[in-house]
mmCIF file of C-alpha atoms in Angstrom:
data_model
loop_
_atom_site.group_PDB
_atom_site.id
_atom_site.type_symbol
_atom_site.label_atom_id
_atom_site.label_comp_id
_atom_site.label_asym_id
_atom_site.label_seq_id
_atom_site.Cartn_x
_atom_site.Cartn_y
_atom_site.Cartn_z
ATOM 1 C CA MET A 1 -65.358 -142.316 87.161
ATOM 2 C CA ASN A 2 -67.811 -139.719 88.521
ATOM 3 C CA GLY A 3 -71.444 -139.873 89.784
ATOM 4 C CA GLU A 4 -74.376 -138.160 91.437
ATOM 5 C CA VAL A 5 -74.183 -136.347 94.785
ATOM 6 C CA GLY A 6 -77.314 -134.867 96.849
ATOM 7 C CA SER A 7 -79.026 -135.115 99.802
ATOM 8 C CA SER A 8 -80.339 -138.581 101.061
ATOM 9 C CA GLY A 9 -83.638 -137.862 99.860
ATOM 10 C CA SER A 10 -82.913 -136.788 96.568
ATOM 11 C CA ALA A 11 -84.989 -137.984 93.807
ATOM 12 C CA ILE A 12 -82.035 -138.250 91.358
ATOM 13 C CA ARG A 13 -80.701 -140.986 93.445
ATOM 14 C CA LEU A 14 -83.689 -143.197 92.468
ATOM 15 C CA MET A 15 -83.929 -142.116 88.909
ATOM 16 C CA LEU A 16 -80.225 -142.195 88.247
ATOM 17 C CA SER A 17 -78.773 -144.997 90.224
ATOM 18 C CA GLY A 18 -79.176 -147.902 87.468
ATOM 19 C CA GLY A 19 -77.441 -146.096 84.987
ATOM 20 C CA ILE A 20 -74.624 -144.941 87.043
ATOM 21 C CA LEU A 21 -74.201 -148.567 88.009
ATOM 22 C CA ALA A 22 -74.291 -149.701 84.374
ATOM 23 C CA THR A 23 -71.383 -146.839 83.480
ATOM 24 C CA LEU A 24 -69.519 -148.354 86.175
ATOM 25 C CA ALA A 25 -69.489 -151.634 84.275
ATOM 26 C CA ILE A 26 -66.319 -150.332 82.258
ATOM 27 C CA LEU A 27 -64.310 -150.359 85.317
ATOM 28 C CA ALA A 28 -61.532 -153.341 83.920
ATOM 29 C CA VAL A 29 -60.503 -154.674 87.504
ATOM 30 C CA LEU A 30 -57.771 -157.056 86.774
ATOM 31 C CA LEU A 31 -58.198 -160.746 88.550
ATOM 32 C CA ALA A 32 -55.605 -160.933 91.549
ATOM 33 C CA GLY A 33 -54.140 -163.852 93.379
ATOM 34 C CA GLY A 34 -55.158 -165.256 96.456
ATOM 35 C CA THR A 35 -56.958 -168.023 98.474
ATOM 36 C CA ASN A 36 -60.643 -168.274 98.322
ATOM 37 C CA ALA A 37 -61.970 -168.272 101.852
ATOM 38 C CA TRP A 38 -65.591 -168.917 101.117
ATOM 39 C CA ALA A 39 -68.274 -167.835 98.796
ATOM 40 C CA ALA A 40 -71.225 -165.611 99.851
ATOM 41 C CA THR A 41 -74.484 -167.415 99.200
ATOM 42 C CA GLU A 42 -77.035 -164.934 100.472
ATOM 43 C CA ASN A 43 -78.933 -163.131 97.949
ATOM 44 C CA CYS A 44 -80.025 -159.479 98.135
ATOM 45 C CA PRO A 45 -83.369 -158.218 96.666
ATOM 46 C CA ARG A 46 -82.814 -157.115 93.125
ATOM 47 C CA THR A 47 -83.724 -153.958 91.563
ATOM 48 C CA GLY A 48 -85.835 -154.081 88.208
ATOM 49 C CA PHE A 49 -82.466 -153.091 86.417
ATOM 50 C CA GLU A 50 -80.618 -155.926 88.329
ATOM 51 C CA LYS A 51 -83.176 -158.487 87.264
ATOM 52 C CA ALA A 52 -83.062 -157.416 83.431
ATOM 53 C CA TRP A 53 -79.309 -157.739 83.164
ATOM 54 C CA GLY A 54 -79.226 -160.811 85.282
ATOM 55 C CA ILE A 55 -77.184 -159.508 88.015
ATOM 56 C CA TYR A 56 -77.002 -161.307 91.276
ATOM 57 C CA PRO A 57 -75.502 -158.737 94.003
ATOM 58 C CA GLY A 58 -74.904 -161.502 96.397
ATOM 59 C CA LYS A 59 -73.164 -164.251 94.339
ATOM 60 C CA GLY A 60 -69.596 -164.495 93.301
ATOM 61 C CA LEU A 61 -68.358 -162.882 96.439
ATOM 62 C CA HIS A 62 -65.194 -164.303 97.987
ATOM 63 C CA ALA A 63 -62.967 -163.564 100.715
ATOM 64 C CA VAL A 64 -59.309 -163.571 100.109
ATOM 65 C CA ASP A 65 -56.079 -163.234 102.204
ATOM 66 C CA THR A 66 -53.899 -161.123 100.269
ATOM 67 C CA ASP A 67 -54.479 -158.045 102.471
ATOM 68 C CA TYR A 68 -53.849 -155.958 99.667
ATOM 69 C CA GLY A 69 -53.734 -152.319 100.719
ATOM 70 C CA VAL A 70 -54.493 -153.168 104.508
ATOM 71 C CA ASP A 71 -50.974 -151.426 105.709
ATOM 72 C CA ARG A 72 -51.346 -148.202 103.564
ATOM 73 C CA PHE A 73 -55.049 -147.584 104.692
ATOM 74 C CA SER A 74 -56.143 -147.634 107.924
ATOM 75 C CA ILE A 75 -60.046 -147.790 107.052
ATOM 76 C CA LEU A 76 -59.397 -151.255 105.551
ATOM 77 C CA GLU A 77 -60.012 -154.346 107.643
ATOM 78 C CA PRO A 78 -59.123 -157.738 106.468
ATOM 79 C CA MET A 79 -62.199 -159.513 104.667
ATOM 80 C CA THR A 80 -63.612 -162.593 106.257
ATOM 81 C CA THR A 81 -66.482 -165.133 105.478
ATOM 82 C CA ASP A 82 -68.477 -163.504 108.271
ATOM 83 C CA ARG A 83 -67.795 -159.856 107.045
ATOM 84 C CA LEU A 84 -69.048 -160.724 103.511
ATOM 85 C CA LYS A 85 -72.491 -160.968 105.064
ATOM 86 C CA ASP A 86 -72.248 -157.465 106.300
ATOM 87 C CA LEU A 87 -71.533 -155.662 102.766
ATOM 88 C CA PRO A 88 -74.531 -153.608 102.108
ATOM 89 C CA CYS A 89 -76.670 -154.769 98.989
ATOM 90 C CA GLY A 90 -76.026 -151.881 97.394
ATOM 91 C CA LEU A 91 -72.370 -152.042 97.622
ATOM 92 C CA LYS A 92 -72.602 -155.565 96.654
ATOM 93 C CA SER A 93 -74.265 -154.088 93.254
ATOM 94 C CA TRP A 94 -71.567 -151.744 92.869
ATOM 95 C CA LEU A 95 -69.175 -154.442 92.836
ATOM 96 C CA ALA A 96 -70.881 -156.881 90.781
ATOM 97 C CA PHE A 97 -71.101 -154.153 87.823
ATOM 98 C CA ALA A 98 -67.517 -153.213 88.239
ATOM 99 C CA ARG A 99 -66.689 -156.982 87.686
ATOM 100 C CA VAL A 100 -68.642 -157.274 84.416
ATOM 101 C CA ASP A 101 -66.926 -159.416 81.744
ATOM 102 C CA HIS A 102 -67.697 -157.443 78.659
ATOM 103 C CA GLN A 103 -66.199 -159.809 75.855
ATOM 104 C CA LYS A 104 -68.663 -162.979 77.370
ATOM 105 C CA SER A 105 -71.464 -160.220 78.111
ATOM 106 C CA ARG A 106 -71.373 -159.206 74.279
ATOM 107 C CA LEU A 107 -71.253 -162.677 72.925
ATOM 108 C CA LEU A 108 -74.099 -163.850 75.350
ATOM 109 C CA ARG A 109 -76.264 -160.735 74.446
ATOM 110 C CA SER A 110 -75.895 -161.337 70.704
ATOM 111 C CA LYS A 111 -77.287 -164.965 71.314
ATOM 112 C CA SER A 112 -80.059 -163.805 73.679
ATOM 113 C CA VAL A 113 -81.097 -160.992 71.028
ATOM 114 C CA LYS A 114 -81.676 -163.795 68.114
ATOM 115 C CA LYS A 115 -83.754 -165.561 70.693
ATOM 116 C CA GLY A 116 -85.948 -162.567 71.723
ATOM 117 C CA ASN A 117 -84.448 -162.879 75.188
ATOM 118 C CA THR A 118 -83.340 -160.043 77.710
ATOM 119 C CA PRO A 119 -79.605 -159.187 77.272
ATOM 120 C CA ARG A 120 -77.645 -160.524 80.231
ATOM 121 C CA LEU A 121 -74.306 -159.365 81.937
ATOM 122 C CA VAL A 122 -71.558 -162.148 83.083
ATOM 123 C CA VAL A 123 -69.916 -160.878 86.292
ATOM 124 C CA ARG A 124 -66.596 -162.215 87.093
ATOM 125 C CA PRO A 125 -65.446 -163.463 90.562
ATOM 126 C CA ARG A 126 -65.115 -160.785 93.135
ATOM 127 C CA LEU A 127 -62.018 -161.313 95.472
ATOM 128 C CA ILE A 128 -62.244 -159.090 98.371
ATOM 129 C CA ALA A 129 -59.109 -158.517 100.528
ATOM 130 C CA ALA A 130 -60.109 -155.864 102.800
ATOM 131 C CA TRP A 131 -63.328 -153.289 103.360
ATOM 132 C CA GLY A 132 -64.034 -150.364 105.606
ATOM 133 C CA HIS A 133 -66.374 -147.720 105.305
ATOM 134 C CA THR A 134 -67.196 -144.328 107.138
ATOM 135 C CA THR A 135 -69.478 -141.097 107.141
ATOM 136 C CA LEU A 136 -68.238 -137.758 106.203
ATOM 137 C CA SER A 137 -69.062 -134.222 107.575
ATOM 138 C CA THR A 138 -71.629 -133.947 105.026
ATOM 139 C CA GLY A 139 -73.287 -137.172 105.855
ATOM 140 C CA GLU A 140 -72.272 -139.063 102.932
ATOM 141 C CA ARG A 141 -70.962 -142.642 103.288
ATOM 142 C CA VAL A 142 -68.014 -143.977 101.759
ATOM 143 C CA ASP A 143 -66.896 -147.324 101.364
ATOM 144 C CA VAL A 144 -63.505 -148.530 100.700
ATOM 145 C CA VAL A 145 -62.884 -152.160 99.084
ATOM 146 C CA SER A 146 -59.709 -154.088 98.241
ATOM 147 C CA LEU A 147 -61.082 -155.715 95.346
ATOM 148 C CA ASN A 148 -59.275 -157.994 92.721
ATOM 149 C CA GLY A 149 -55.803 -156.267 93.336
ATOM 150 C CA LYS A 150 -57.172 -152.556 93.267
ATOM 151 C CA ILE A 151 -58.631 -150.262 95.891
ATOM 152 C CA CYS A 152 -61.964 -148.915 95.213
ATOM 153 C CA LEU A 153 -63.606 -145.970 96.859
ATOM 154 C CA ILE A 154 -67.392 -146.095 96.449
ATOM 155 C CA GLU A 155 -69.858 -143.147 97.457
ATOM 156 C CA ARG A 156 -73.240 -144.296 98.401
ATOM 157 C CA PHE A 157 -72.903 -146.976 96.076
ATOM 158 C CA HIS A 158 -73.443 -144.912 93.141
ATOM 159 C CA ALA A 159 -70.455 -143.138 92.190
ATOM 160 C CA GLY A 160 -67.006 -144.661 92.411
ATOM 161 C CA ASN A 161 -63.363 -145.563 91.285
ATOM 162 C CA CYS A 162 -60.834 -148.257 91.592
ATOM 163 C CA GLY A 163 -57.278 -148.065 91.039
ATOM 164 C CA LYS A 164 -53.449 -149.373 92.035
ATOM 165 C CA ILE A 165 -51.784 -148.022 95.423
ATOM 166 C CA SER A 166 -49.237 -146.444 93.267
ATOM 167 C CA ARG A 167 -51.988 -144.116 91.654
ATOM 168 C CA ILE A 168 -53.635 -143.375 94.560
ATOM 169 C CA GLU A 169 -50.873 -142.286 96.233
ATOM 170 C CA THR A 170 -49.686 -139.729 93.834
ATOM 171 C CA THR A 171 -53.162 -138.630 92.308
ATOM 172 C CA GLY A 172 -55.556 -139.363 95.203
ATOM 173 C CA MET A 173 -57.889 -141.163 93.034
ATOM 174 C CA ALA A 174 -60.431 -137.998 93.195
ATOM 175 C CA ALA A 175 -63.899 -137.726 91.555
ATOM 176 C CA THR A 176 -65.804 -134.606 91.193
ATOM 177 C CA THR A 177 -69.633 -133.779 90.664
ATOM 178 C CA LYS A 178 -71.608 -130.850 90.161
ATOM 179 C CA TYR A 179 -75.112 -130.694 91.820
ATOM 180 C CA GLY A 180 -78.063 -129.137 92.908
ATOM 181 C CA GLU A 181 -80.846 -126.976 91.472
ATOM 182 C CA SER A 182 -78.562 -125.170 89.171
ATOM 183 C CA ALA A 183 -75.920 -127.386 89.107
ATOM 184 C CA ASP A 184 -73.848 -124.781 90.527
ATOM 185 C CA THR A 185 -72.251 -126.474 93.485
ATOM 186 C CA ALA A 186 -69.040 -128.641 92.920
ATOM 187 C CA ARG A 187 -67.807 -131.026 95.286
ATOM 188 C CA THR A 188 -64.553 -133.553 95.099
ATOM 189 C CA VAL A 189 -64.182 -136.819 97.233
ATOM 190 C CA GLY A 190 -61.004 -138.902 96.958
ATOM 191 C CA LEU A 191 -58.671 -141.367 98.859
ATOM 192 C CA VAL A 192 -55.364 -140.758 100.155
ATOM 193 C CA PRO A 193 -52.973 -143.625 102.219
ATOM 194 C CA ASP A 194 -52.137 -143.093 105.818
ATOM 195 C CA ASN A 195 -48.975 -140.976 105.200
ATOM 196 C CA VAL A 196 -51.016 -137.970 104.233
ATOM 197 C CA VAL A 197 -51.655 -136.146 107.198
ATOM 198 C CA SER A 198 -53.023 -132.714 105.645
ATOM 199 C CA MET A 199 -54.410 -131.504 102.535
ATOM 200 C CA THR A 200 -54.836 -127.802 100.929
ATOM 201 C CA LEU A 201 -56.841 -126.795 98.466
ATOM 202 C CA GLU A 202 -54.453 -124.447 96.340
ATOM 203 C CA TYR A 203 -56.608 -121.506 95.186
ATOM 204 C CA PRO A 204 -57.226 -118.164 96.557
ATOM 205 C CA GLY A 205 -59.803 -118.157 99.413
ATOM 206 C CA PHE A 206 -59.386 -121.611 100.049
ATOM 207 C CA GLY A 207 -57.349 -123.642 102.447
ATOM 208 C CA ASP A 208 -57.331 -126.793 104.444
ATOM 209 C CA VAL A 209 -59.051 -129.879 103.178
ATOM 210 C CA PRO A 210 -60.438 -132.598 106.029
ATOM 211 C CA ILE A 211 -59.421 -135.878 105.748
ATOM 212 C CA LYS A 212 -61.402 -138.516 107.558
ATOM 213 C CA ASP A 213 -60.425 -142.306 107.504
ATOM 214 C CA ASN A 214 -58.259 -141.709 104.336
ATOM 215 C CA VAL A 215 -60.760 -140.015 102.636
ATOM 216 C CA PHE A 216 -60.751 -136.316 101.895
ATOM 217 C CA GLU A 217 -64.001 -134.285 100.672
ATOM 218 C CA THR A 218 -64.104 -130.503 99.404
ATOM 219 C CA SER A 219 -67.493 -128.830 98.722
ATOM 220 C CA GLY A 220 -68.178 -125.404 96.974
ATOM 221 C CA ASN A 221 -64.922 -125.760 94.710
ATOM 222 C CA PRO A 222 -63.630 -122.725 92.797
ATOM 223 C CA ASP A 223 -65.049 -122.565 88.973
ATOM 224 C CA HIS A 224 -61.588 -122.973 87.716
ATOM 225 C CA ARG A 225 -59.080 -125.863 87.653
ATOM 226 C CA PHE A 226 -57.114 -126.018 91.048
ATOM 227 C CA PHE A 227 -54.649 -128.384 93.012
ATOM 228 C CA ILE A 228 -55.328 -130.156 96.158
ATOM 229 C CA ILE A 229 -51.862 -130.834 97.902
ATOM 230 C CA GLY A 230 -51.354 -133.606 100.163
ATOM 231 C CA ARG A 231 -48.366 -133.437 102.349
ATOM 232 C CA ASP A 232 -46.955 -135.913 105.200
ATOM 233 C CA ALA A 233 -45.942 -135.575 108.833
ATOM 234 C CA ALA A 234 -42.439 -133.787 107.822
ATOM 235 C CA GLY A 235 -44.680 -131.318 105.458
ATOM 236 C CA ALA A 236 -43.338 -132.526 102.125
ATOM 237 C CA VAL A 237 -45.521 -132.811 99.435
ATOM 238 C CA VAL A 238 -46.697 -136.531 98.589
ATOM 239 C CA THR A 239 -49.911 -136.272 96.480
ATOM 240 C CA SER A 240 -50.781 -133.875 94.037
ATOM 241 C CA VAL A 241 -54.540 -133.858 93.025
ATOM 242 C CA LEU A 242 -55.539 -131.870 89.970
ATOM 243 C CA VAL A 243 -59.231 -130.858 89.710
ATOM 244 C CA ARG A 244 -60.320 -129.705 86.251
ATOM 245 C CA ARG A 245 -63.659 -128.564 85.139
ATOM 246 C CA SER A 246 -63.549 -131.354 82.443
ATOM 247 C CA ASN A 247 -63.406 -133.751 85.388
ATOM 248 C CA SER A 248 -67.004 -133.238 86.777
ATOM 249 C CA VAL A 249 -70.402 -134.237 85.895
ATOM 250 C CA THR A 250 -73.301 -132.267 85.889
ATOM 251 C CA ILE A 251 -76.122 -133.173 87.783
ATOM 252 C CA ARG A 252 -79.428 -131.211 88.047
ATOM 253 C CA PHE A 253 -82.245 -132.367 90.465
ATOM 254 C CA ARG A 254 -85.080 -131.421 92.593
ATOM 255 C CA ALA A 255 -85.551 -132.835 96.262
ATOM 256 C CA ALA A 256 -88.220 -135.535 96.379
ATOM 257 C CA LYS A 257 -91.513 -134.368 97.896
#
């Protein structure tokens, strides 16, 4: 799933954050097993969008002891009850919209419409096994969460994706965006496990792709489709990321004054 990328002061972040979070609700994150440690009870201030849809970012969060992904992604640290309190409010919102129960929400919305009430969304429990975050060279914050038996990569709480480890190992679970005044700048962010020690953008004039805390990032992408190849310590290809123009979301914005 793709989303907006820009400077921290971009007006587009304020204008599109609610819509992008709504789009994230199509993620069908399957419920995984595990032992509930504790429910997070603290509440985050809600945006107008969250209030309209009945979303409470701080409710329904649980730490579980599955440790899913911890041994494959060094950025991840096991989740505990105390660490749940450290999750940023924006991240809690993203995780809430990623766990929407669409069937129950549609049923509840249909009843609400008849009563003239605001439609509501039903959020499933969010079982978090691990969490970690880093800041890329461009200054963008990236969070990685082991959520309900999948690994999620979330950039600035707006754009993100979730997938099984087997998918991430082979495809990098990359998201590509085009942004800027004329939407002529392309950028790709993705996730790889610890065994990927180097990556290369396979296109004339391009080369090494930096990896930081399991996250790789490119900027100024080619205009055509290309591959980003990940290799292990022995030089063997273990990850192949195909980036196509059709994969990208085009965002036009002006910096906030």
